[in-house]
Amino acid sequence: MKIAYSGIEGAFANIAAKRIFPKDELVSFSDFKSAYEAVEKDECDYTVLPIENSYAGDVGQVTDLMFQGQLFVNGVYTLHVVQNLLGVKGASLKTIQKVISHPQALEQCAEFLRSHNYESIEAVNTARAAKQVAQDADPTVAAIASEETASLYGLEVLAKGINEQQDNSTRFVVLSKNQGQKTCKDNGTFIMMFAVKNEAGALVKVLNRLGEFGYNMVAIHSRPLKSHSWEYYFYIEVEGNSSQKDFEQMVHEIQYRCDKLKIFR
């Protein structure tokens, strides 16, 4: 099979995809949308995209694609993330002046960067930042990326585990055209995405129905609707068995309050 991901070899998405699909062909794309559309267009079988980091929060671009697109969720995989400062041979903490990485990686390591008075420069992803540092061969510039990336591009690890939160992890969602086909271990949750009707108490009524049917909401995020200014859709993760007999009844009652409802289970 062909597995799409955003980034290049050594990026955390590449590492996650390799662990989920160790025997399949990984296909690199320059951005989340291209990786998502590759599956929609049948160019790839699955795509692996980051959905949330434990420190920096949700990846809004990916949830937007999930809400607007046609793919189904086949699993959620958690990757423990250790950020490292990488530089060329001869570089040291004292020679570094600028640090390049993905915005979320920079945010995860913000305290380390401040303490060393390093200038932050954003890159498309961590692996591209490492590749750029290797190509430029400038001892004043470093990248934040994984140890795997250091070995790929011949860089040295100048400082290990520089992310502020040591229990740092990123959750990746596996998407395809196949509904109900699990690629990762089911953790007993399902995902709901919806935009409520413009009426008083609509959101509260939706959330209350979940509780009344015995489901526990473990996460909620809101994102602006692209089609309507100052209106939002909601992403929630729900703990509970989506195959129990009253699930369809709950969905029916929630659907009544929504303009759009998508359920991934």
Coordinates of C-alpha atoms in Angstrom, one line a residue:
M1 CA 0.0 0.0 0.0
K2 CA 0.9 3.7 -0.3
I3 CA 0.9 5.8 2.8
A4 CA 0.8 9.6 2.5
Y5 CA 2.2 11.9 5.1
S6 CA 3.2 15.6 5.3
G7 CA 7.0 16.3 5.5
I8 CA 10.1 14.5 4.5
E9 CA 12.1 11.5 5.8
G10 CA 12.9 12.1 9.5
A11 CA 9.8 14.2 10.2
F12 CA 7.7 13.0 13.1
A13 CA 4.8 12.2 10.7
N14 CA 7.3 10.0 8.8
I15 CA 8.3 8.3 12.0
A16 CA 4.7 7.7 13.0
A17 CA 3.7 6.4 9.6
K18 CA 6.7 4.1 9.5
R19 CA 5.7 2.6 12.9
I20 CA 2.0 2.2 11.9
F21 CA 2.8 0.8 8.4
P22 CA 6.3 -0.7 8.7
K23 CA 6.0 -2.8 5.5
D24 CA 4.3 -0.3 3.2
E25 CA 5.6 2.5 0.9
L26 CA 5.6 6.0 2.5
V27 CA 4.9 8.9 0.2
S28 CA 6.0 12.4 1.1
F29 CA 3.8 15.5 0.5
S30 CA 4.6 19.1 1.1
D31 CA 1.5 19.9 3.2
F32 CA -1.4 18.4 5.1
K33 CA -3.9 19.2 2.3
S34 CA -1.9 17.5 -0.4
A35 CA -1.4 14.4 1.8
Y36 CA -5.2 14.3 2.5
E37 CA -6.2 14.8 -1.1
A38 CA -3.8 12.1 -2.3
V39 CA -6.1 9.6 -0.6
E40 CA -9.3 11.2 -1.9
K41 CA -7.9 11.0 -5.4
D42 CA -6.9 7.3 -4.9
E43 CA -3.2 8.1 -5.3
C44 CA -2.6 6.7 -1.8
D45 CA -4.4 4.2 0.4
Y46 CA -4.0 6.0 3.8
T47 CA -2.7 9.2 5.1
V48 CA -1.2 9.8 8.5
L49 CA -1.6 13.4 9.8
P50 CA -1.0 15.0 13.2
I51 CA -4.1 16.0 15.0
E52 CA -3.0 17.2 18.5
N53 CA 0.1 17.8 20.5
S54 CA 0.0 17.4 24.3
Y55 CA 1.8 20.8 24.8
A56 CA 0.9 22.9 21.8
G57 CA -2.7 21.8 21.3
D58 CA -4.7 20.8 18.3
V59 CA -3.6 21.0 14.7
G60 CA -6.5 23.1 13.2
Q61 CA -5.6 22.5 9.6
V62 CA -6.1 18.8 9.9
T63 CA -9.4 19.0 11.8
D64 CA -10.6 21.4 9.1
L65 CA -9.7 18.8 6.4
M66 CA -11.5 16.1 8.4
F67 CA -14.6 18.2 8.8
Q68 CA -14.8 19.3 5.1
G69 CA -13.4 16.2 3.4
Q70 CA -14.7 12.7 2.7
L71 CA -12.2 10.4 4.5
F72 CA -12.9 8.2 7.5
V73 CA -10.8 7.8 10.6
N74 CA -9.2 4.3 10.9
G75 CA -7.2 4.9 14.0
V76 CA -5.4 7.3 16.3
Y77 CA -1.7 6.7 17.1
T78 CA 0.2 8.4 19.9
L79 CA 3.9 9.1 19.3
H80 CA 6.1 10.2 22.2
V81 CA 8.1 13.2 21.0
V82 CA 11.6 14.2 22.2
Q83 CA 12.9 17.4 20.7
N84 CA 16.6 17.9 20.3
L85 CA 18.9 20.7 19.2
L86 CA 20.8 19.7 16.1
G87 CA 23.8 21.4 14.6
V88 CA 26.6 20.8 12.1
K89 CA 30.0 19.5 13.2
G90 CA 31.9 22.1 15.1
A91 CA 28.8 23.9 16.3
S92 CA 28.0 24.2 20.1
L93 CA 25.5 25.8 22.3
K94 CA 27.8 28.9 22.4
T95 CA 28.1 29.3 18.6
I96 CA 24.4 29.0 17.9
Q97 CA 22.4 32.2 17.3
K98 CA 19.4 31.1 15.3
V99 CA 17.2 28.0 15.6
I100 CA 14.9 26.7 12.8
S101 CA 12.0 24.4 13.2
H102 CA 8.3 23.9 12.9
P103 CA 6.2 26.4 14.8
Q104 CA 4.9 23.8 17.3
A105 CA 8.4 22.5 17.9
L106 CA 9.6 26.0 18.6
E107 CA 6.7 26.5 21.0
Q108 CA 7.4 23.2 22.8
C109 CA 11.0 24.4 23.3
A110 CA 10.3 28.1 23.9
E111 CA 11.8 28.1 27.4
F112 CA 15.1 26.6 26.3
L113 CA 15.3 29.1 23.4
R114 CA 14.6 32.0 25.7
S115 CA 17.2 30.9 28.2
H116 CA 19.9 30.8 25.5
N117 CA 18.7 34.0 23.8
Y118 CA 18.3 32.2 20.5
E119 CA 16.3 33.7 17.6
S120 CA 13.5 31.5 16.4
I121 CA 12.8 30.9 12.7
E122 CA 9.8 28.9 11.4
A123 CA 10.1 26.1 9.0
V124 CA 7.5 23.8 7.3
N125 CA 8.5 20.9 9.5
T126 CA 11.3 19.7 11.7
A127 CA 13.0 17.4 9.2
R128 CA 13.1 20.2 6.5
A129 CA 14.7 22.4 9.2
A130 CA 17.4 19.8 9.9
K131 CA 18.0 19.3 6.2
Q132 CA 18.4 23.1 5.7
V133 CA 20.9 23.3 8.6
A134 CA 22.9 20.4 7.1
Q135 CA 23.0 22.1 3.6
D136 CA 23.9 25.5 4.9
A137 CA 26.7 24.2 7.1
D138 CA 26.5 27.3 9.3
P139 CA 27.7 26.7 12.9
T140 CA 25.6 29.6 14.1
V141 CA 22.3 28.0 13.0
A142 CA 20.7 24.9 14.5
A143 CA 17.5 22.9 14.1
I144 CA 15.0 21.3 16.5
A145 CA 14.2 17.8 15.4
S146 CA 14.4 14.1 16.3
E147 CA 17.5 12.1 16.9
E148 CA 16.5 10.0 13.8
T149 CA 16.7 13.2 11.8
A150 CA 20.2 13.9 13.1
S151 CA 21.6 10.6 11.8
L152 CA 19.8 11.1 8.4
Y153 CA 21.4 14.4 7.7
G154 CA 24.8 14.0 9.4
L155 CA 24.1 16.5 12.2
E156 CA 25.2 16.4 15.8
V157 CA 22.9 16.4 18.8
L158 CA 23.9 19.6 20.7
A159 CA 21.2 19.2 23.4
K160 CA 18.8 16.3 24.1
G161 CA 15.2 16.5 25.3
I162 CA 14.9 20.3 25.2
N163 CA 11.1 20.4 25.1
E164 CA 9.7 22.1 28.2
Q165 CA 7.1 19.3 28.9
Q166 CA 8.9 16.0 29.1
D167 CA 5.7 14.0 28.7
N168 CA 5.4 15.4 25.2
S169 CA 3.4 13.4 22.7
T170 CA 1.7 14.0 19.3
R171 CA -1.4 12.1 18.3
F172 CA -1.7 11.2 14.6
V173 CA -4.9 10.3 12.9
V174 CA -5.0 7.6 10.2
L175 CA -7.5 8.4 7.4
S176 CA -8.7 6.5 4.4
K177 CA -11.9 5.9 2.3
N178 CA -12.6 2.8 4.3
Q179 CA -15.2 3.2 7.0
G180 CA -14.8 1.1 10.2
Q181 CA -11.4 -0.4 9.2
K182 CA -9.1 -0.1 12.2
T183 CA -5.3 0.3 11.7
C184 CA -4.5 1.1 15.4
K185 CA -5.7 -0.3 18.7
D186 CA -9.1 1.0 19.6
N187 CA -8.9 3.0 22.9
G188 CA -12.7 3.0 23.4
T189 CA -13.4 6.5 22.0
F190 CA -14.9 7.9 18.9
I191 CA -14.8 11.4 17.3
M192 CA -17.7 13.7 16.6
M193 CA -17.5 16.9 14.5
F194 CA -20.5 19.1 14.2
A195 CA -21.9 22.6 13.6
V196 CA -25.0 23.4 15.6
K197 CA -28.0 25.3 14.3
N198 CA -28.2 29.0 15.2
E199 CA -30.7 28.6 18.0
A200 CA -30.5 29.2 21.8
G201 CA -28.8 26.4 23.8
A202 CA -28.1 24.2 20.8
L203 CA -24.5 23.3 21.8
V204 CA -25.5 22.6 25.4
K205 CA -28.4 20.3 24.3
V206 CA -26.0 18.3 22.1
L207 CA -23.5 17.8 24.9
N208 CA -26.3 17.0 27.4
R209 CA -27.6 14.2 25.2
L210 CA -24.2 12.6 25.2
G211 CA -24.3 12.4 29.0
E212 CA -27.9 11.3 29.1
F213 CA -27.0 8.3 26.9
G214 CA -24.0 7.4 29.1
Y215 CA -21.2 8.8 27.0
N216 CA -18.3 10.8 28.5
M217 CA -16.8 13.7 26.6
V218 CA -13.0 13.7 27.1
A219 CA -12.0 16.5 24.7
I220 CA -13.6 19.5 22.9
H221 CA -12.2 22.0 20.5
S222 CA -13.8 24.7 18.4
R223 CA -12.8 25.9 14.9
P224 CA -14.2 28.8 12.8
L225 CA -16.3 27.8 9.8
K226 CA -14.7 28.8 6.6
S227 CA -18.1 29.5 4.9
H228 CA -19.6 31.7 7.7
S229 CA -17.9 34.5 9.5
W230 CA -18.1 34.2 13.4
E231 CA -19.6 30.8 13.3
Y232 CA -17.9 27.6 14.5
Y233 CA -17.8 23.9 14.3
F234 CA -16.8 21.6 17.2
Y235 CA -14.5 18.6 17.5
I236 CA -15.1 16.3 20.4
E237 CA -13.8 13.0 21.5
V238 CA -16.2 10.8 23.3
E239 CA -15.5 7.8 25.6
G240 CA -17.9 4.9 25.2
N241 CA -19.0 2.1 23.0
S242 CA -20.3 3.4 19.7
S243 CA -21.7 0.0 18.8
Q244 CA -24.2 -0.2 21.8
K245 CA -27.8 -0.5 20.7
D246 CA -28.9 3.1 21.7
F247 CA -26.1 4.7 19.8
E248 CA -28.2 5.4 16.6
Q249 CA -30.9 6.8 18.8
M250 CA -28.5 9.3 20.3
V251 CA -27.1 10.3 16.9
H252 CA -30.7 10.9 15.7
E253 CA -31.4 13.2 18.6
I254 CA -28.2 15.1 18.2
Q255 CA -28.6 15.4 14.4
Y256 CA -31.8 17.4 15.0
R257 CA -29.7 20.1 16.7
C258 CA -27.0 20.2 14.0
D259 CA -26.5 21.8 10.6
K260 CA -23.8 19.2 9.9
L261 CA -22.6 16.2 11.9
K262 CA -19.8 13.8 11.2
I263 CA -18.9 10.8 13.3
F264 CA -15.7 8.8 13.1
R265 CA -15.6 5.4 14.9

